GROMACS .gro file of C-alpha atoms in nm:
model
  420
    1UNK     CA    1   1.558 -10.569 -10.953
    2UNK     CA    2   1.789 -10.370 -10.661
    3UNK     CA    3   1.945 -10.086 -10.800
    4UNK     CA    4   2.223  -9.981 -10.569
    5UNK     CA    5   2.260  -9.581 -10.548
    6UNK     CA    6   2.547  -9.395 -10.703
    7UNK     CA    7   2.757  -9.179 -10.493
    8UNK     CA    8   2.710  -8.829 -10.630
    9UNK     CA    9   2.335  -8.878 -10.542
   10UNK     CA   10   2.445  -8.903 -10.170
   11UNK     CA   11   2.684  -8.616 -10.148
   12UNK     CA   12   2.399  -8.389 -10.291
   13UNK     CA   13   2.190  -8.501 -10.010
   14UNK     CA   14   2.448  -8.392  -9.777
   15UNK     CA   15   2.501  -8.087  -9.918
   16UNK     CA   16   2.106  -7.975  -9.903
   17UNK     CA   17   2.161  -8.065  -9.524
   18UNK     CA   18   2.473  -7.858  -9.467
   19UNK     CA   19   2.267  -7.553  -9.657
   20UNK     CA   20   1.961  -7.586  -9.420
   21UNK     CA   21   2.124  -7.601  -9.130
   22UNK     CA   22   2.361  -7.297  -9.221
   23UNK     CA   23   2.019  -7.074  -9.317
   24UNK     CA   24   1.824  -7.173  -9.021
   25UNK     CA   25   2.129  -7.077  -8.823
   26UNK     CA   26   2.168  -6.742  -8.980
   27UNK     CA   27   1.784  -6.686  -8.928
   28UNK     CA   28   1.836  -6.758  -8.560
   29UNK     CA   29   2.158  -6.497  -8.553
   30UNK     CA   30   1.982  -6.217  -8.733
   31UNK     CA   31   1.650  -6.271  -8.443
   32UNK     CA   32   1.891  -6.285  -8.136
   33UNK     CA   33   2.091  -5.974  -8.293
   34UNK     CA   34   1.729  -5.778  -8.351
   35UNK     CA   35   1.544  -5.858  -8.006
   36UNK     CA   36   1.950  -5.774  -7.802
   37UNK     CA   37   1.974  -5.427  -8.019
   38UNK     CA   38   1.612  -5.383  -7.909
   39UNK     CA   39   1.623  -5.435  -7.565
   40UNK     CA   40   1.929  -5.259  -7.506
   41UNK     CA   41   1.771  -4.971  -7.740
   42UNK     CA   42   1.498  -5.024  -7.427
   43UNK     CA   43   1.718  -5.028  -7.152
   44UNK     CA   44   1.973  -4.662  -7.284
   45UNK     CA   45   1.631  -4.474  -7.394
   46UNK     CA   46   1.603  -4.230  -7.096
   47UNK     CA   47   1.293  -4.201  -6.925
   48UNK     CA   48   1.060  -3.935  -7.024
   49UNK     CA   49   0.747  -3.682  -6.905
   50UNK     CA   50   0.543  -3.475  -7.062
   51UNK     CA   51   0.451  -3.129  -6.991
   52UNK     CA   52   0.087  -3.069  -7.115
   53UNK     CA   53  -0.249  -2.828  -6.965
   54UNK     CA   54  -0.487  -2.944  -6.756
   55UNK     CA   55  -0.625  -2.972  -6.373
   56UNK     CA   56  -0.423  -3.014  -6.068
   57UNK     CA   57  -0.627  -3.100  -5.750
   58UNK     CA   58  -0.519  -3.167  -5.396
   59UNK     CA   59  -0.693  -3.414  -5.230
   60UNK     CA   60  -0.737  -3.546  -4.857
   61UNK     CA   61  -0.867  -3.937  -4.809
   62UNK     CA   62  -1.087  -4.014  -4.542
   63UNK     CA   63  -1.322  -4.295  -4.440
   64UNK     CA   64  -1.611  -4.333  -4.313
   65UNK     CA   65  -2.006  -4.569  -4.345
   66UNK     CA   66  -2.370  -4.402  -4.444
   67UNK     CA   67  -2.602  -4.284  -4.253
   68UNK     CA   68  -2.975  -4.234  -4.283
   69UNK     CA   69  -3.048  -3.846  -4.237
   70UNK     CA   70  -3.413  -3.959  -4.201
   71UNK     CA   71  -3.457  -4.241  -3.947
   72UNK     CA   72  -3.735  -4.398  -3.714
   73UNK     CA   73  -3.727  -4.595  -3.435
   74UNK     CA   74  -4.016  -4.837  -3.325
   75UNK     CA   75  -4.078  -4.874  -2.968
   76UNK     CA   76  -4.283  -5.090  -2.769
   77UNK     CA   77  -4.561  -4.829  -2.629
   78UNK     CA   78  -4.681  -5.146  -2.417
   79UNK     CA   79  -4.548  -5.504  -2.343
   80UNK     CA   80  -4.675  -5.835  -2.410
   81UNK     CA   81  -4.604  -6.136  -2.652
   82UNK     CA   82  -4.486  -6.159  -3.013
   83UNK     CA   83  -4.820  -6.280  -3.184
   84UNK     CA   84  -4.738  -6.293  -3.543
   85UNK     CA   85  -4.409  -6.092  -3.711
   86UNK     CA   86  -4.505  -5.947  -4.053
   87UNK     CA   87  -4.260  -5.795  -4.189
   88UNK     CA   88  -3.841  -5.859  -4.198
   89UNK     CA   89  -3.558  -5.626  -4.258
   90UNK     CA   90  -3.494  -5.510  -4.624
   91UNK     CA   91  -3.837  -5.502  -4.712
   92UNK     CA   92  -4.053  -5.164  -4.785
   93UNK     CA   93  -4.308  -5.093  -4.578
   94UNK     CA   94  -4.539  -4.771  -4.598
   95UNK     CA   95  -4.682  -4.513  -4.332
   96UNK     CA   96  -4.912  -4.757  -4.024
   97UNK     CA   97  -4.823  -5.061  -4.173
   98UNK     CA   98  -4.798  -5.326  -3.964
   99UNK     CA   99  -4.505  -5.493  -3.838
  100UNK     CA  100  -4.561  -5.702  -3.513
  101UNK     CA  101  -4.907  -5.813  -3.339
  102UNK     CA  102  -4.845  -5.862  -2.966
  103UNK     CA  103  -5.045  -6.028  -2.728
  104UNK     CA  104  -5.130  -5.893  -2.355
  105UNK     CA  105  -5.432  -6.028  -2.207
  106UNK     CA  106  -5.421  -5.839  -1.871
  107UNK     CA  107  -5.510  -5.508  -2.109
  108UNK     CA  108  -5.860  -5.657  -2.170
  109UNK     CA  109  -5.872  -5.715  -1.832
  110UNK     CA  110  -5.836  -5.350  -1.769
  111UNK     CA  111  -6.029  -5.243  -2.027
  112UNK     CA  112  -6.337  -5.425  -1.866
  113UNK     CA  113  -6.273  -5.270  -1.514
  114UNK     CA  114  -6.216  -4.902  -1.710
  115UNK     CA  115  -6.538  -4.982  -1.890
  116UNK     CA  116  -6.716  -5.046  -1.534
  117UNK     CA  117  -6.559  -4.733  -1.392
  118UNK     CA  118  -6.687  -4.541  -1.681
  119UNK     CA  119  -7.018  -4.638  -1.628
  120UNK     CA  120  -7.040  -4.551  -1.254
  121UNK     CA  121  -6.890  -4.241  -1.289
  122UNK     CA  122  -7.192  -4.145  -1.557
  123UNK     CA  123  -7.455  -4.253  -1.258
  124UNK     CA  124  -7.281  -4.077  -1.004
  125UNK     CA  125  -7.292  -3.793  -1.237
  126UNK     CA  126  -7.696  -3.850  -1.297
  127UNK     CA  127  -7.776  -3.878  -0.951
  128UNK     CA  128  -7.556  -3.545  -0.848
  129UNK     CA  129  -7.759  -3.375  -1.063
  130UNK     CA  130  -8.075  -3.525  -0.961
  131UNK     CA  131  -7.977  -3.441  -0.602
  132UNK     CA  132  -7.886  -3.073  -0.671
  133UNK     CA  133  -8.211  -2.996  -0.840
  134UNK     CA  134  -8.404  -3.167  -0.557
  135UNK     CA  135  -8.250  -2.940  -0.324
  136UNK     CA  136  -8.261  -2.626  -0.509
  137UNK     CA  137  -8.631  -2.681  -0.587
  138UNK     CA  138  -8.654  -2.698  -0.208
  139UNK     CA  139  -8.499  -2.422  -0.128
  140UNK     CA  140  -8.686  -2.210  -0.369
  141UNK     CA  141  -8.978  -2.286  -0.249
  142UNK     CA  142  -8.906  -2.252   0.101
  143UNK     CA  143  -8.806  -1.874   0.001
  144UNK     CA  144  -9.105  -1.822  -0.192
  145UNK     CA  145  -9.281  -1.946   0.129
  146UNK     CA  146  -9.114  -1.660   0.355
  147UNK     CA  147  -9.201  -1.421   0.076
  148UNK     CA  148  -9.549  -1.515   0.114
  149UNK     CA  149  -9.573  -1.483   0.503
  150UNK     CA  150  -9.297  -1.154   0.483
  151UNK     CA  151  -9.596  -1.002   0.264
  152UNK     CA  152  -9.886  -1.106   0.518
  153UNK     CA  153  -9.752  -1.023   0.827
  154UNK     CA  154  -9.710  -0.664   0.644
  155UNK     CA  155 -10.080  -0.645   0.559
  156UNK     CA  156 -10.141  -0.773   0.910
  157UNK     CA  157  -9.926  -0.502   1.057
  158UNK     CA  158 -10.061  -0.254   0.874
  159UNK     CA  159 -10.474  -0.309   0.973
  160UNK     CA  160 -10.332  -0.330   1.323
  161UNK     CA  161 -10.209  -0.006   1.270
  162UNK     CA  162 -10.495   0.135   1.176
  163UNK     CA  163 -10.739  -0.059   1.414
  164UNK     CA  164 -10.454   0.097   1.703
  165UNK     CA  165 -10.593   0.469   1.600
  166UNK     CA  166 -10.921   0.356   1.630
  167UNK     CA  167 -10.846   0.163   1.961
  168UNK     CA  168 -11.000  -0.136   1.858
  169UNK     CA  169 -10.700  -0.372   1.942
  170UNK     CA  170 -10.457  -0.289   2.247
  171UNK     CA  171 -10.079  -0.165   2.187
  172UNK     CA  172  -9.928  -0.521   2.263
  173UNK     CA  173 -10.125  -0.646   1.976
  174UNK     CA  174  -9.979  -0.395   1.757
  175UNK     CA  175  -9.614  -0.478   1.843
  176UNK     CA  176  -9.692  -0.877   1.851
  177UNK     CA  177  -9.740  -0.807   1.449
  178UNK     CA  178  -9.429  -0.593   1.414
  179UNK     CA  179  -9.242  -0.864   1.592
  180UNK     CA  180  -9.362  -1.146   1.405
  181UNK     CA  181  -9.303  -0.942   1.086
  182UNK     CA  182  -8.942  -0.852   1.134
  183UNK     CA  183  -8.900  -1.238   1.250
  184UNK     CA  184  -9.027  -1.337   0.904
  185UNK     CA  185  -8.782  -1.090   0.704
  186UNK     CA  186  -8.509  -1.244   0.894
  187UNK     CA  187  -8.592  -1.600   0.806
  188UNK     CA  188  -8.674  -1.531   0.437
  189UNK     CA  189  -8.293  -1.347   0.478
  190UNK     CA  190  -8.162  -1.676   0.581
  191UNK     CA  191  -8.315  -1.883   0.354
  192UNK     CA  192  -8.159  -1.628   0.077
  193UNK     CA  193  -7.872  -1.725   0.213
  194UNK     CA  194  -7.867  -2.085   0.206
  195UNK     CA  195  -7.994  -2.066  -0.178
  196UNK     CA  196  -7.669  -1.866  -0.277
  197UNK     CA  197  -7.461  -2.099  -0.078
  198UNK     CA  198  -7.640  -2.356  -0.236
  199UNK     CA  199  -7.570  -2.207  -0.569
  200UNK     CA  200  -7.191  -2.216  -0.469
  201UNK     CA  201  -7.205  -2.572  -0.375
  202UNK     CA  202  -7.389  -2.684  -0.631
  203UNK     CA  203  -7.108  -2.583  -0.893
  204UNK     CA  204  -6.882  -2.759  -0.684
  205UNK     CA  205  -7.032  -3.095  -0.623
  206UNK     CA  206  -7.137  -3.101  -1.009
  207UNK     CA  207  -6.790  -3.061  -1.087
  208UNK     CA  208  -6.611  -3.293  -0.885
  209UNK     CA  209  -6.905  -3.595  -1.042
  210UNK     CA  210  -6.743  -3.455  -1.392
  211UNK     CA  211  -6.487  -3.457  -1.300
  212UNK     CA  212  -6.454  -3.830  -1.177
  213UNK     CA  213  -6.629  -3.915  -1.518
  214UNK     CA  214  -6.356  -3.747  -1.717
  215UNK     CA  215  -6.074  -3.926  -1.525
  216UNK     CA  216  -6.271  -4.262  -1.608
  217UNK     CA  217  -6.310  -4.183  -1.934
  218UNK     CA  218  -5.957  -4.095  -1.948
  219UNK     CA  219  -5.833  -4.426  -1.812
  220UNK     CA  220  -6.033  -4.588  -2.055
  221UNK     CA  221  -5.931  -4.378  -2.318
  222UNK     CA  222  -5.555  -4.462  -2.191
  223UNK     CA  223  -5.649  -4.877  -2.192
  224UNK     CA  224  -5.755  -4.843  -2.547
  225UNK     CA  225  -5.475  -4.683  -2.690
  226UNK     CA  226  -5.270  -4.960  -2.525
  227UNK     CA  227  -5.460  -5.166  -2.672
  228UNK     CA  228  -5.409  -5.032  -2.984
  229UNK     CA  229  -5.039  -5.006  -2.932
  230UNK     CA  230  -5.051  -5.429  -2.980
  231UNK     CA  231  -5.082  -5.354  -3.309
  232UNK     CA  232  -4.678  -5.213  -3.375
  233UNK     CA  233  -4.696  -4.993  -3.695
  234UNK     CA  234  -4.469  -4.798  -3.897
  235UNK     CA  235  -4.417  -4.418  -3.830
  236UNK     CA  236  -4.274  -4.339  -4.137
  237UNK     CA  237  -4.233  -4.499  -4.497
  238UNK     CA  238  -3.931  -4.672  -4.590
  239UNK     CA  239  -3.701  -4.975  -4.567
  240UNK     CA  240  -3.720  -5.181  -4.246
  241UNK     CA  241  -3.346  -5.158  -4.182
  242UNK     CA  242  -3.292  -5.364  -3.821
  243UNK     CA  243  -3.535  -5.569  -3.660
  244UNK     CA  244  -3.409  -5.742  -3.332
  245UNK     CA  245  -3.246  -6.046  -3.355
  246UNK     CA  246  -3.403  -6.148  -3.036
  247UNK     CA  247  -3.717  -6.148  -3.147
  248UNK     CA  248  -3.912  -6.412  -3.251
  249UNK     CA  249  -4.302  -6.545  -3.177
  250UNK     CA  250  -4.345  -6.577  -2.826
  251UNK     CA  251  -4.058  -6.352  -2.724
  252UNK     CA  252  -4.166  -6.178  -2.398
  253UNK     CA  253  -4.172  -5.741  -2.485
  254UNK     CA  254  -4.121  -5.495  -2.249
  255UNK     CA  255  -4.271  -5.102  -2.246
  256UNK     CA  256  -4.002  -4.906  -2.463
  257UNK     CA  257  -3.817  -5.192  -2.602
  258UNK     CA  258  -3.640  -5.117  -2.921
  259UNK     CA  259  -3.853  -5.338  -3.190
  260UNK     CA  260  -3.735  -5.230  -3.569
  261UNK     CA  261  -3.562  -4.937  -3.720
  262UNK     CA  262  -3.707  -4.773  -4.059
  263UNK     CA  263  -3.450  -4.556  -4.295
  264UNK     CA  264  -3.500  -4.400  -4.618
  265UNK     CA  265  -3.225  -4.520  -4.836
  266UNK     CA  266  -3.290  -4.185  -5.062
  267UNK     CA  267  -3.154  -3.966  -4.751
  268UNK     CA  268  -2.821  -4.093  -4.681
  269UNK     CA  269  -2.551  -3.871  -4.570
  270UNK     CA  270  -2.178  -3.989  -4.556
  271UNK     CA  271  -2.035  -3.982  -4.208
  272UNK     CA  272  -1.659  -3.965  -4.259
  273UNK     CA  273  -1.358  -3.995  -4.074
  274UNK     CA  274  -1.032  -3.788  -4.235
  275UNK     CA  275  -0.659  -3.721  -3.967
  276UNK     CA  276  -0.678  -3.390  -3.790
  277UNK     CA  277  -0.400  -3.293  -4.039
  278UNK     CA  278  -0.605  -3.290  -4.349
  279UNK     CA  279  -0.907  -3.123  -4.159
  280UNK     CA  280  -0.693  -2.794  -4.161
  281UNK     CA  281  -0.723  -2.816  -4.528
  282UNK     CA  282  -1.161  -2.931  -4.552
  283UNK     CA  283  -1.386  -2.668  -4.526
  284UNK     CA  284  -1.762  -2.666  -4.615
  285UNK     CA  285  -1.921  -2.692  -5.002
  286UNK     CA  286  -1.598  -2.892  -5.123
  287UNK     CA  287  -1.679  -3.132  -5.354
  288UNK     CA  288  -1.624  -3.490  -5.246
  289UNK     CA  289  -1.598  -3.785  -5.470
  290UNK     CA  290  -1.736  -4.088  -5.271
  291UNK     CA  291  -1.697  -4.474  -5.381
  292UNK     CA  292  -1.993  -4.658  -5.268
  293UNK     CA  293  -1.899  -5.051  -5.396
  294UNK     CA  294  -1.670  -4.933  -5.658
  295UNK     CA  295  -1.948  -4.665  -5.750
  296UNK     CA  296  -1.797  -4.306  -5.750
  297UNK     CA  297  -2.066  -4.068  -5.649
  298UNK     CA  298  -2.050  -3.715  -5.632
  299UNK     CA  299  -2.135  -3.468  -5.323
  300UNK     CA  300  -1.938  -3.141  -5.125
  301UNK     CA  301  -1.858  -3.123  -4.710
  302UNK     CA  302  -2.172  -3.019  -4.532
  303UNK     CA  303  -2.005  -2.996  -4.223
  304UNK     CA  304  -1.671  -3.051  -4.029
  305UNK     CA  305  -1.667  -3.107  -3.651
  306UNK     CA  306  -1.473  -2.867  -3.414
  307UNK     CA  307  -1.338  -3.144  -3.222
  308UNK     CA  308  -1.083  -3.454  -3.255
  309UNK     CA  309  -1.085  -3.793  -3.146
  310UNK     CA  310  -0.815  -4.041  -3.145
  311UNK     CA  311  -0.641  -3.798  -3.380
  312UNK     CA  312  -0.904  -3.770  -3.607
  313UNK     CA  313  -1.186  -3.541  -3.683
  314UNK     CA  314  -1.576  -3.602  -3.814
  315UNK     CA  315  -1.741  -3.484  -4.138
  316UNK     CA  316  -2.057  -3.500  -4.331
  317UNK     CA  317  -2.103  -3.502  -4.644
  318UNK     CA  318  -2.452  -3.439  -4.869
  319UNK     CA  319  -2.495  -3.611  -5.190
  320UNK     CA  320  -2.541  -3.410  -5.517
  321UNK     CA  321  -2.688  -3.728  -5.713
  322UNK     CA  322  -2.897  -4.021  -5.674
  323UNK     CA  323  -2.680  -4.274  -5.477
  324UNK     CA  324  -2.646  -4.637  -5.608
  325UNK     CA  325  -2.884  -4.934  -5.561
  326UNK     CA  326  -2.606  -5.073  -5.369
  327UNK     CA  327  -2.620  -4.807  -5.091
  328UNK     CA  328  -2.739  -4.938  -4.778
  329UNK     CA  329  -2.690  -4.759  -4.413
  330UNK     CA  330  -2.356  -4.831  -4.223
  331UNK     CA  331  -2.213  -4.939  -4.530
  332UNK     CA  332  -1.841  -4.867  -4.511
  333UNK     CA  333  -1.765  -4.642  -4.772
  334UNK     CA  334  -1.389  -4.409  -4.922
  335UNK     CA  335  -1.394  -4.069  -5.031
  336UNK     CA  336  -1.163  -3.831  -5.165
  337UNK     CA  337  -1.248  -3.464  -5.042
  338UNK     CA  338  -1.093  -3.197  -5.316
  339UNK     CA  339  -0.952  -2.934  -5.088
  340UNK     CA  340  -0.748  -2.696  -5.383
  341UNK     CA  341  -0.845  -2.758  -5.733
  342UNK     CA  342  -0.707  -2.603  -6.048
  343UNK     CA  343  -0.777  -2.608  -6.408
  344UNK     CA  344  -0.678  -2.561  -6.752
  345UNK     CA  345  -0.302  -2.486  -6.617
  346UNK     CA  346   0.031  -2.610  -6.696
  347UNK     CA  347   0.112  -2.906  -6.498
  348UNK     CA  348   0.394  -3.145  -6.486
  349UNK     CA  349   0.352  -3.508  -6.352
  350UNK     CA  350   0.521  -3.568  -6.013
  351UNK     CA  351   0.785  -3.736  -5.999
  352UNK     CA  352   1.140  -3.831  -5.777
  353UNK     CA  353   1.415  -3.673  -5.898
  354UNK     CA  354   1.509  -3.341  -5.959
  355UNK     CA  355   1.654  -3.053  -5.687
  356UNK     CA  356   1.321  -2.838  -5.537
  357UNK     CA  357   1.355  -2.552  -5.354
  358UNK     CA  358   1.038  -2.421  -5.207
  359UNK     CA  359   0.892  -2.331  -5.497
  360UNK     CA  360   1.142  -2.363  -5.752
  361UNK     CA  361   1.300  -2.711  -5.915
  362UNK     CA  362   1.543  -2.792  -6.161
  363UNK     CA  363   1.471  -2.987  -6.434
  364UNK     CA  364   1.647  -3.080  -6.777
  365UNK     CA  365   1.434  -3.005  -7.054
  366UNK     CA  366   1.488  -3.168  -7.391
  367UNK     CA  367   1.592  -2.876  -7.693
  368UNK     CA  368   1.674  -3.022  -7.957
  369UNK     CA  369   1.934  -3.319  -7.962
  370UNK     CA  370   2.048  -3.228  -7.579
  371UNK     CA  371   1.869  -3.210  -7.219
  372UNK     CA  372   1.935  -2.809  -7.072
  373UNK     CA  373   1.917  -2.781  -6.676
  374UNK     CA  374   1.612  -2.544  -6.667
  375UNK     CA  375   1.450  -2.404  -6.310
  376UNK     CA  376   1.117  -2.424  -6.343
  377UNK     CA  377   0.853  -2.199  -6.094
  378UNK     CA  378   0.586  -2.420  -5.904
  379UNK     CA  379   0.242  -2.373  -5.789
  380UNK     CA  380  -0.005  -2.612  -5.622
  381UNK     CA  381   0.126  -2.954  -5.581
  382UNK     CA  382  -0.145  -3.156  -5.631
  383UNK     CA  383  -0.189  -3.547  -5.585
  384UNK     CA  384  -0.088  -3.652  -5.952
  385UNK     CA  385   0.083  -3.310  -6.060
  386UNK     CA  386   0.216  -2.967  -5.984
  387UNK     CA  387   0.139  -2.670  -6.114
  388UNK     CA  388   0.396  -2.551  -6.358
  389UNK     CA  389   0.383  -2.149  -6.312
  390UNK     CA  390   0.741  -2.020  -6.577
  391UNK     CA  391   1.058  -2.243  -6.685
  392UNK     CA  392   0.802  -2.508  -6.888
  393UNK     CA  393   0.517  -2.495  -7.182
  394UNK     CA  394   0.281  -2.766  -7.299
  395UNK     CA  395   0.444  -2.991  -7.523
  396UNK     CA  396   0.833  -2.993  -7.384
  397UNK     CA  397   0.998  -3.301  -7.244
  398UNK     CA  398   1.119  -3.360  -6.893
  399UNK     CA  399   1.406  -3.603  -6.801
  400UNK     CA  400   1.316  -3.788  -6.529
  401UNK     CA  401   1.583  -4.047  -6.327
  402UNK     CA  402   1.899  -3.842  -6.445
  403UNK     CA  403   2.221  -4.027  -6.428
  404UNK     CA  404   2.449  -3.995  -6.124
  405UNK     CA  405   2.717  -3.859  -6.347
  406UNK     CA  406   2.506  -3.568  -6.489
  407UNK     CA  407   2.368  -3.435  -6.202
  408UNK     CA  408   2.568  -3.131  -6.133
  409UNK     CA  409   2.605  -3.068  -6.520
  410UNK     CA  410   2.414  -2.812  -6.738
  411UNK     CA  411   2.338  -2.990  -7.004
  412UNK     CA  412   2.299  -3.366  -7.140
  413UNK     CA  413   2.363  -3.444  -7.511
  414UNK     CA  414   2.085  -3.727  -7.601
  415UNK     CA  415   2.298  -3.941  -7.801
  416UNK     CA  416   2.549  -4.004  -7.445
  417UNK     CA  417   2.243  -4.127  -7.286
  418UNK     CA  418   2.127  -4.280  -7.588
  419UNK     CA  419   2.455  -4.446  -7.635
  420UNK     CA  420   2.539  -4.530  -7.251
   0.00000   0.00000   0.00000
């Protein structure tokens, strides 16, 4: 059965329409009236800073990489042909350790023919001697000889003499035997001679044989330790930073080639660049805050160079703390160097605005419901803020971007900026 609807029901239908759309619309009013009042509260409240204690530093910015304070080169002490690498950069390697085996056969070549030399040299030695105490045997004996006939002839002369006084033998006889006696002193004189000369020579000849053996032994001494030198080791402990990127097995080395470099990551230094400017302002032991891959560490100026280049002058600076895991030589690094630093004073933000005078700046202060022009006395103007030395304490309120219209005036009541 249809039952056909009356027509109050429909006009109470349309009513409960009319009422919702008449609240939702009211809702939407009051929101748009709240968020306007709000952002033009936003807009008229002035702009604010706040007095309060703490540090003000000045800083300088400067540039730079890191450096190994403690570095080794390796150096080819021979040439010859990569053999075998064994070790690649960014790996550890201690004290001797080996790095690269070369290859030079010509060095056992020489190392034979020093060998041989060597050897020769010892026999030439051997038979020196050999030949020196030949001859000095001789000699001695020959001396003793003379000694022997020096001391007959004497005996001789001497029963001539005697046999003379009893004229037994004639006068000629006599001087015969003191003839053939002085003869004999002279040639046992001689032969004196020729034993000290001998003695003279001797040392000579001896040491020009060991002389010849020592410069064989040297050579061969010399071969070995090139021979050695195949062998490329580490001087030092630490990271093998470079290697060259020419080399590879069967490169061709020369003597004093550059091979590898070794550094020891826990000695870097920071090797910074700041303008000639700011390097009126650095001086030594100034502490230096240093970002190494977004990793501040801490350290102070060790040095500054005297001179400029390109406008710009050269630091160092020395860590005070273990440096990250990141740190790695020539890695380009920042730094901020502190050159005045200040604490527990009264500071004020910096900001633009405001008259400044050398060391004095006007300011409108907040008392009460109204901004008063105030000069305030500065100090060190830092990076961030300035030293606040009479005209503000801790705690008071600074107008900051004062309105055109206000500028000359003494005093700004909060509720005209409030108000606009």
């Amino acid at each position: 059965m249809l039952t056909i609807p009356s027509r109050k029901s429909k006009l109470q239908k349309w009513l409960i329409i009319v009422v919702s759309c008449t609240a939702l619309a009211l809702v939407f009013w009051g929101l748009s009236s709240a968020v306007a009042s709000l952002s033009q509260n936003t807009v008229l409240n002035p702009s604010q800073l706040e007095v309060d204690t703490g540090a003000v530093k000045r800083s300088v910015a400067a540039y730079g990489r890191l450096r190994p304070r403690n570095s080794s080169t390796v150096i080819a002490e021979v040439s010859g042909t990569i053999e075998t690498i064994h070790q690649y950069p960014g790996e550890h390697i201690e004290q001797s350790e080996l790095i690269i085996t070369l290859r030079n056969p010509s060095l056992m070549r020489q190392l034979d023919t020093a060998e041989l030399a060597v050897l020769r040299a010892q026999a030439n030695l051997e038979s020196t001697e050999a030949q020196l105490y030949e001859r000095r045997i001789t000699l001695e004996n020959d001396l003793a000889l003379m000694e022997s006939e020096i001391t007959f002839a004497q005996k001789e002369l001497e029963t001539k003499a005697f046999l003379l006084e009893e004229a037994i033998v004639a006068k000629l006889d006599y001087m015969r035997s003191e003839t053939s006696l002085e003869q004999t002193k002279l040639k046992h004189q001689l032969q004196q001679r020729k034993l000290d000369a001998f003695k003279k020579s001797k040392q000579a000849e001896l040491k020009a044989a060991q002389y010849q053996l020592k410069e064989a032994e040297k050579e061969l001494e010399m071969v070995r330790y090139d021979i050695q030198q195949l062998n490329v080791t580490a001087k030092r402990a630490g990271i093998l930073n470079e290697l060259g990127t020419s080399l590879e097995v069967g490169s061709s080395i020369e003597r004093g080639q550059t091979l590898a470099q070794i550094t020891e990551p826990s000695h870097l230094y920071a090797d910074l660049l700041i303008s000639a400017q700011d390097a009126n302002h650095v001086v030594p032991s100034q502490p230096v805050s240093v970002n190494i891959r977004n990793t501040v560490v801490n350290g102070e100026v060790l040095r500054v160079y005297p001179s400029a280049e390109n406008n710009q002058v050269r630091l160092e600076v020395k860590f005070s703390e273990a440096l990250p895991e990141s740190a790695r030589p020539n890695l380009d690094i920042s730094a901020e160097i502190a050159t005045q630093q200040l604490t527990e004073v009264t500071r004020l933000p910096i900001f633009e605005g405001g008259t400044r005078n050398h060391s004095m700046l006007d300011v409108f202060v907040l008392r009460d419901n109204r901004y008063v022009r105030q000069q305030v006395r500065l100090g060190l103007m830092g990076n961030q803020y300035i030293e606040v030395l009479s005209g503000l304490k801790a705690g008071d309120r600074v107008l900051i971007n004062v309105p055109e219209a206000y500028q000359s005036a003494t005093e700004i009541p909060k509720s005209e900026l409030e108000n606009g």
